Amino acid sequence: MREIQAAKNNKIKALKKLHQRKYRNQSEDYLLEGYHLIEEAAKAHAEIKEIFLDKRGLRLWQEWVENHQFTYYLLSDEAMKALSEQPAPQGIIALVQKSSNFPSDFSGKWLLLDNVQDPGNVGTIVRTADAAGFDGIFLGQGTADEYSPKVLRSMQGSQFHLPIFSGDLTEVIAEFQKIDSKIYGTKLDPAAISYNEVQKNEDFVLILGNEGQGVAEDLLQLTDQNLYIPIYGKAESLNVGVAAGILMYALI
Amino acid sequence: MREIQAAKNNKIKALKKLHQRKYRNQSEDYLLEGYHLIEEAAKAHAEIKEIFLDKRGLRLWQEWVENHQFTYYLLSDEAMKALSEQPAPQGIIALVQKSSNFPSDFSGKWLLLDNVQDPGNVGTIVRTADAAGFDGIFLGQGTADEYSPKVLRSMQGSQFHLPIFSGDLTEVIAEFQKIDSKIYGTKLDPAAISYNEVQKNEDFVLILGNEGQGVAEDLLQLTDQNLYIPIYGKAESLNVGVAAGILMYALI
């Protein structure tokens, strides 16, 4: 165990950069905060490189950390406050390596997110996909980064229960077409059909889109069928997280 | 049109108190911010007592305000900033009277919220109930106040599309029982049945509960049937707004 006192310590300064997407992309590492999430990461055999504890964290989790033979650091309260994204840090942060491989199997139930920008929406959708027993998720361009602190918090550990990948959705759809997976887009459109008129399939892909604009037109051209959720009242639309839940549970 | 310059003007100070629930309860009035929401309120014939505009708001909406013969005030930028709840005020705020009557008809599809605390969840649920064509909503004890600024924002005007009442849910359920409405609670419990095994009914009530504890036990004793949403993956639970969407769309 090593100690870090100063909030402006070079290691702390380097780690703090991982709050920004561009540095996460350079280093292939990210920060995960809170015991519950770190425990889920360990269970899922994520590559935990280092653990940072403050005095309180050391008291609570030193034994757990040592049992797992993780490299760890004791941080002063100031150094923990500098590193943490939380107003009241829990006292434990892990440096974790991203898992960035490509799926070997595209069968089953998959969710594709096209340009879903709000981190809370992305997190809630991942959690719902986990609950609904989906096999995996692809995050397309413009979608909130799965390693951003807000997305990590709202996923509540579901990222360790089903695999999440990033990629160009046009290329990804081609992979699903190779195995004859049914591709469903979502669109409020006369050519679309109501979600509850769809026959169930073993292998399918559901594409959800941006909060304002929906799924991009070029992706909608690649689908087998586009679905909509009927609006019976006077609301203009549904929240994308709610729509995702209704559609995922109806299709499984 | 009268003008208010000082941010510490007595009228502004009195209005600002309406950001707090206890003063809203005393006065029976609330503040509604943003043109889109105020326009929805006017369309729904809500009692708009006064309108507050800054210079930008006056330029954009003076004609609309005068066409509706609303009493209005021109605020300095400082006074608007003091009154607004937004980091960047749009420039229009209305003082609106609460609609606090009791329903005359309990038939149809109703939603009861027991102790749903997060304002964003309550707003999203109201918006989904509107989309699903529900006939009304009761907010029980502990549920976020429908007139709080955060709930008002996330409802996106749906409160003007279906009636929202507050009340003691035990008493409210008794009213629904009088007309033989089917009462559904929600619970993860062996005695509960999966939501997709329920026969559809014309008249029913769905009760959703607190984010952590679910629906209170004494309310669950009053239901005809308690429902759950199966978890097929490893997530511990669903977000209450997502669960609400899945259940409402399955029951209608």
CSV table of C-alpha atoms in Angstrom, one decimal, chain B:
chain,number,residue,atom,x,y,z
B,1,MET,CA,-48.3,46.8,-18.0
B,2,ARG,CA,-46.4,47.6,-14.9
B,3,GLU,CA,-42.6,47.4,-14.4
B,4,ILE,CA,-40.5,45.8,-11.7
B,5,GLN,CA,-36.9,46.8,-11.6
B,6,ALA,CA,-35.4,45.5,-8.3
B,7,ALA,CA,-34.7,41.9,-7.7
B,8,LYS,CA,-35.6,42.5,-4.0
B,9,ASN,CA,-39.0,44.0,-4.9
B,10,ASN,CA,-41.7,42.8,-2.4
B,11,LYS,CA,-43.8,41.2,-5.1
B,12,ILE,CA,-40.9,39.2,-6.4
B,13,LYS,CA,-40.0,38.2,-2.9
B,14,ALA,CA,-43.5,37.0,-2.2
B,15,LEU,CA,-43.7,35.1,-5.6
B,16,LYS,CA,-40.3,33.4,-5.0
B,17,LYS,CA,-41.8,31.7,-1.9
B,18,LEU,CA,-44.0,29.7,-4.3
B,19,HIS,CA,-40.9,27.6,-5.1
B,20,GLN,CA,-41.5,26.0,-1.7
B,21,ARG,CA,-44.3,23.5,-1.3
B,22,LYS,CA,-45.6,25.0,2.0
B,23,TYR,CA,-46.3,28.4,0.5
B,24,ARG,CA,-47.9,26.8,-2.6
B,25,ASN,CA,-50.2,25.0,-0.2
B,26,GLN,CA,-51.1,28.2,1.6
B,27,SER,CA,-51.8,30.3,-1.4
B,28,GLU,CA,-53.3,27.7,-3.8
B,29,ASP,CA,-51.1,29.3,-6.6
B,30,TYR,CA,-48.0,28.1,-8.3
B,31,LEU,CA,-45.4,29.4,-10.9
B,32,LEU,CA,-45.2,28.0,-14.4
B,33,GLU,CA,-42.1,28.8,-16.4
B,34,GLY,CA,-41.6,28.8,-20.2
B,35,TYR,CA,-43.8,29.7,-23.1
B,36,HIS,CA,-44.6,26.2,-24.2
B,37,LEU,CA,-46.0,25.2,-20.8
B,38,ILE,CA,-47.9,28.4,-20.3
B,39,GLU,CA,-49.5,28.1,-23.7
B,40,GLU,CA,-50.6,24.5,-22.8
B,41,ALA,CA,-52.1,25.9,-19.5
B,42,ALA,CA,-54.0,28.6,-21.4
B,43,LYS,CA,-55.3,26.1,-23.9
B,44,ALA,CA,-56.5,23.9,-21.0
B,45,HIS,CA,-58.3,27.0,-19.5
B,46,ALA,CA,-56.1,27.0,-16.4
B,47,GLU,CA,-56.6,30.1,-14.3
B,48,ILE,CA,-53.6,32.3,-15.3
B,49,LYS,CA,-53.6,35.2,-12.9
B,50,GLU,CA,-50.5,37.2,-13.9
B,51,ILE,CA,-47.7,36.9,-16.4
B,52,PHE,CA,-44.1,38.1,-15.9
B,53,LEU,CA,-41.9,39.0,-18.9
B,54,ASP,CA,-38.4,40.3,-19.3
B,55,LYS,CA,-37.4,42.5,-22.2
B,56,ARG,CA,-36.8,39.5,-24.5
B,57,GLY,CA,-40.1,37.9,-23.4
B,58,LEU,CA,-42.0,41.1,-24.1
B,59,ARG,CA,-40.6,41.2,-27.6
B,60,LEU,CA,-41.6,37.6,-28.3
B,61,TRP,CA,-44.9,37.2,-26.4
B,62,GLN,CA,-46.5,40.6,-25.7
B,63,GLU,CA,-49.0,40.1,-28.5
B,64,TRP,CA,-50.0,36.6,-27.3
B,65,VAL,CA,-50.3,37.9,-23.7
B,66,GLU,CA,-52.5,40.9,-24.8
B,67,ASN,CA,-54.7,38.7,-27.0
B,68,HIS,CA,-55.5,36.6,-24.0
B,69,GLN,CA,-56.0,39.8,-21.9
B,70,PHE,CA,-53.7,38.6,-19.2
B,71,THR,CA,-52.4,41.0,-16.5
B,72,TYR,CA,-48.7,41.3,-17.1
B,73,TYR,CA,-45.5,42.8,-15.7
B,74,LEU,CA,-42.2,43.8,-17.3
B,75,LEU,CA,-39.3,42.6,-15.2
B,76,SER,CA,-35.7,43.8,-15.3
B,77,ASP,CA,-33.2,41.1,-16.1
B,78,GLU,CA,-32.2,41.0,-12.5
B,79,ALA,CA,-35.8,40.6,-11.3
B,80,MET,CA,-36.4,37.8,-13.8
B,81,LYS,CA,-33.2,36.1,-12.7
B,82,ALA,CA,-34.3,36.3,-9.1
B,83,LEU,CA,-37.8,34.9,-9.9
B,84,SER,CA,-36.7,32.1,-12.3
B,85,GLU,CA,-35.6,28.6,-11.3
B,86,GLN,CA,-33.6,28.2,-14.5
B,87,PRO,CA,-29.9,29.0,-15.0
B,88,ALA,CA,-30.9,30.8,-18.3
B,89,PRO,CA,-34.5,32.1,-18.0
B,90,GLN,CA,-36.6,32.0,-21.1
B,91,GLY,CA,-38.2,35.3,-20.1
B,92,ILE,CA,-41.7,34.3,-19.3
B,93,ILE,CA,-43.3,33.1,-16.0
B,94,ALA,CA,-47.0,32.8,-15.1
B,95,LEU,CA,-48.7,32.8,-11.8
B,96,VAL,CA,-51.4,30.1,-12.0
B,97,GLN,CA,-54.1,28.9,-9.7
B,98,LYS,CA,-54.1,25.3,-8.8
B,99,SER,CA,-57.0,23.2,-9.9
B,100,SER,CA,-57.9,21.3,-6.7
B,101,ASN,CA,-61.3,19.8,-7.2
B,102,PHE,CA,-62.1,16.1,-6.8
B,103,PRO,CA,-63.1,13.8,-9.7
B,104,SER,CA,-66.8,13.5,-10.4
B,105,ASP,CA,-66.3,10.2,-12.2
B,106,PHE,CA,-64.0,7.4,-11.2
B,107,SER,CA,-64.5,5.2,-14.2
B,108,GLY,CA,-61.8,4.4,-16.8
B,109,LYS,CA,-58.1,3.9,-16.4
B,110,TRP,CA,-56.4,5.5,-13.3
B,111,LEU,CA,-52.9,5.6,-11.9
B,112,LEU,CA,-52.1,6.0,-8.2
B,113,LEU,CA,-48.6,7.0,-7.1
B,114,ASP,CA,-47.7,6.0,-3.5
B,115,ASN,CA,-44.6,7.8,-2.2
B,116,VAL,CA,-42.8,8.2,-5.6
B,117,GLN,CA,-40.2,10.7,-4.5
B,118,ASP,CA,-38.1,11.7,-7.5
B,119,PRO,CA,-39.6,14.7,-9.4
B,120,GLY,CA,-38.2,13.4,-12.7
B,121,ASN,CA,-39.8,10.0,-12.2
B,122,VAL,CA,-43.2,11.6,-11.3
B,123,GLY,CA,-43.0,13.9,-14.4
B,124,THR,CA,-42.1,11.1,-16.7
B,125,ILE,CA,-44.8,8.8,-15.4
B,126,VAL,CA,-47.5,11.6,-15.8
B,127,ARG,CA,-46.3,12.1,-19.4
B,128,THR,CA,-46.5,8.3,-20.1
B,129,ALA,CA,-50.0,8.1,-18.5
B,130,ASP,CA,-51.0,10.9,-20.9
B,131,ALA,CA,-49.6,9.0,-23.9
B,132,ALA,CA,-51.3,5.8,-22.8
B,133,GLY,CA,-54.6,7.6,-22.7
B,134,PHE,CA,-55.2,7.3,-18.9
B,135,ASP,CA,-58.2,9.1,-17.5
B,136,GLY,CA,-56.6,10.5,-14.3
B,137,ILE,CA,-53.9,10.3,-11.7
B,138,PHE,CA,-53.9,10.5,-7.9
B,139,LEU,CA,-50.7,11.5,-6.1
B,140,GLY,CA,-50.6,9.9,-2.6
B,141,GLN,CA,-48.6,11.0,0.4
B,142,GLY,CA,-44.8,11.3,0.0
B,143,THR,CA,-45.1,11.7,-3.8
B,144,ALA,CA,-43.3,14.7,-5.3
B,145,ASP,CA,-45.6,17.7,-5.5
B,146,GLU,CA,-47.1,18.2,-9.0
B,147,TYR,CA,-46.5,22.0,-8.7
B,148,SER,CA,-42.8,21.8,-8.0
B,149,PRO,CA,-40.6,23.3,-10.8
B,150,LYS,CA,-38.9,20.0,-11.6
B,151,VAL,CA,-42.1,18.0,-11.8
B,152,LEU,CA,-43.7,20.8,-14.0
B,153,ARG,CA,-40.7,20.7,-16.3
B,154,SER,CA,-40.6,16.9,-16.8
B,155,MET,CA,-44.4,16.6,-17.3
B,156,GLN,CA,-43.9,18.6,-20.5
B,157,GLY,CA,-47.5,19.9,-20.3
B,158,SER,CA,-49.2,16.5,-19.8
B,159,GLN,CA,-50.8,17.9,-16.6
B,160,PHE,CA,-53.1,19.9,-18.9
B,161,HIS,CA,-54.1,16.8,-20.8
B,162,LEU,CA,-55.4,14.6,-18.0
B,163,PRO,CA,-56.5,15.5,-14.4
B,164,ILE,CA,-54.1,15.1,-11.5
B,165,PHE,CA,-55.4,15.0,-7.9
B,166,SER,CA,-53.9,14.5,-4.5
B,167,GLY,CA,-55.4,12.5,-1.7
B,168,ASP,CA,-55.1,9.8,0.8
B,169,LEU,CA,-54.9,6.7,-1.3
B,170,THR,CA,-56.8,4.5,1.2
B,171,GLU,CA,-59.8,6.7,0.8
B,172,VAL,CA,-59.3,7.1,-2.9
B,173,ILE,CA,-59.2,3.3,-3.4
B,174,ALA,CA,-62.5,3.0,-1.6
B,175,GLU,CA,-64.1,5.3,-4.2
B,176,PHE,CA,-62.8,3.1,-7.0
B,177,GLN,CA,-64.1,0.0,-5.2
B,178,LYS,CA,-67.6,1.5,-5.1
B,179,ILE,CA,-67.8,1.4,-8.9
B,180,ASP,CA,-66.2,-2.1,-9.1
B,181,SER,CA,-63.0,-0.8,-10.7
B,182,LYS,CA,-60.3,-3.5,-10.7
B,183,ILE,CA,-57.5,-2.5,-8.4
B,184,TYR,CA,-53.9,-3.6,-9.3
B,185,GLY,CA,-50.9,-3.2,-7.0
B,186,THR,CA,-47.3,-3.9,-7.9
B,187,LYS,CA,-45.1,-6.2,-5.9
B,188,LEU,CA,-42.3,-8.6,-6.3
B,189,ASP,CA,-43.9,-11.4,-4.4
B,190,PRO,CA,-44.9,-15.1,-4.8
B,191,ALA,CA,-48.6,-14.2,-4.5
B,192,ALA,CA,-48.3,-11.6,-7.3
B,193,ILE,CA,-48.8,-12.6,-10.9
B,194,SER,CA,-46.9,-11.5,-14.0
B,195,TYR,CA,-48.3,-8.4,-15.6
B,196,ASN,CA,-48.8,-10.1,-18.9
B,197,GLU,CA,-51.2,-12.7,-17.5
B,198,VAL,CA,-53.8,-10.1,-16.6
B,199,GLN,CA,-57.1,-9.9,-18.5
B,200,LYS,CA,-57.9,-6.4,-19.8
B,201,ASN,CA,-60.5,-4.3,-18.1
B,202,GLU,CA,-62.4,-1.1,-19.0
B,203,ASP,CA,-62.2,0.3,-15.5
B,204,PHE,CA,-59.0,-0.3,-13.5
B,205,VAL,CA,-56.5,1.3,-11.1
B,206,LEU,CA,-52.8,0.7,-11.2
B,207,ILE,CA,-50.8,1.6,-8.0
B,208,LEU,CA,-47.1,2.3,-8.3
B,209,GLY,CA,-44.8,2.7,-5.3
B,210,ASN,CA,-41.7,4.2,-3.9
B,211,GLU,CA,-38.4,3.9,-5.7
B,212,GLY,CA,-36.8,1.7,-3.0
B,213,GLN,CA,-39.7,0.2,-1.0
B,214,GLY,CA,-42.4,-0.2,-3.6
B,215,VAL,CA,-46.1,0.2,-2.7
B,216,ALA,CA,-46.9,0.4,1.1
B,217,GLU,CA,-48.1,-2.9,2.6
B,218,ASP,CA,-51.5,-1.5,3.8
B,219,LEU,CA,-52.4,-0.4,0.3
B,220,LEU,CA,-51.4,-3.8,-1.2
B,221,GLN,CA,-54.0,-5.4,1.2
B,222,LEU,CA,-56.7,-3.4,-0.6
B,223,THR,CA,-56.0,-4.6,-4.1
B,224,ASP,CA,-57.7,-7.2,-6.2
B,225,GLN,CA,-54.4,-8.5,-7.6
B,226,ASN,CA,-50.7,-7.6,-7.3
B,227,LEU,CA,-48.6,-7.6,-10.4
B,228,TYR,CA,-44.9,-7.9,-11.1
B,229,ILE,CA,-42.6,-7.6,-14.1
B,230,PRO,CA,-40.4,-10.6,-14.5
B,231,ILE,CA,-36.6,-10.0,-14.4
B,232,TYR,CA,-35.0,-12.3,-17.0
B,233,GLY,CA,-31.4,-11.0,-16.5
B,234,LYS,CA,-29.4,-10.0,-13.5
B,235,ALA,CA,-30.6,-6.5,-12.8
B,236,GLU,CA,-32.0,-6.1,-9.3
B,237,SER,CA,-35.0,-4.0,-10.4
B,238,LEU,CA,-36.4,-1.6,-13.0
B,239,ASN,CA,-36.5,2.2,-12.8
B,240,VAL,CA,-40.0,3.0,-11.6
B,241,GLY,CA,-40.7,5.2,-14.7
B,242,VAL,CA,-39.8,2.4,-17.0
B,243,ALA,CA,-41.9,-0.1,-15.0
B,244,ALA,CA,-44.8,2.3,-15.1
B,245,GLY,CA,-44.5,2.5,-18.9
B,246,ILE,CA,-44.4,-1.3,-19.4
B,247,LEU,CA,-47.4,-1.8,-17.0
B,248,MET,CA,-49.6,1.0,-18.4
B,249,TYR,CA,-49.1,0.0,-22.0
B,250,ALA,CA,-49.8,-3.7,-21.2
B,251,LEU,CA,-53.0,-3.0,-19.2
B,252,ILE,CA,-54.8,-0.6,-21.7
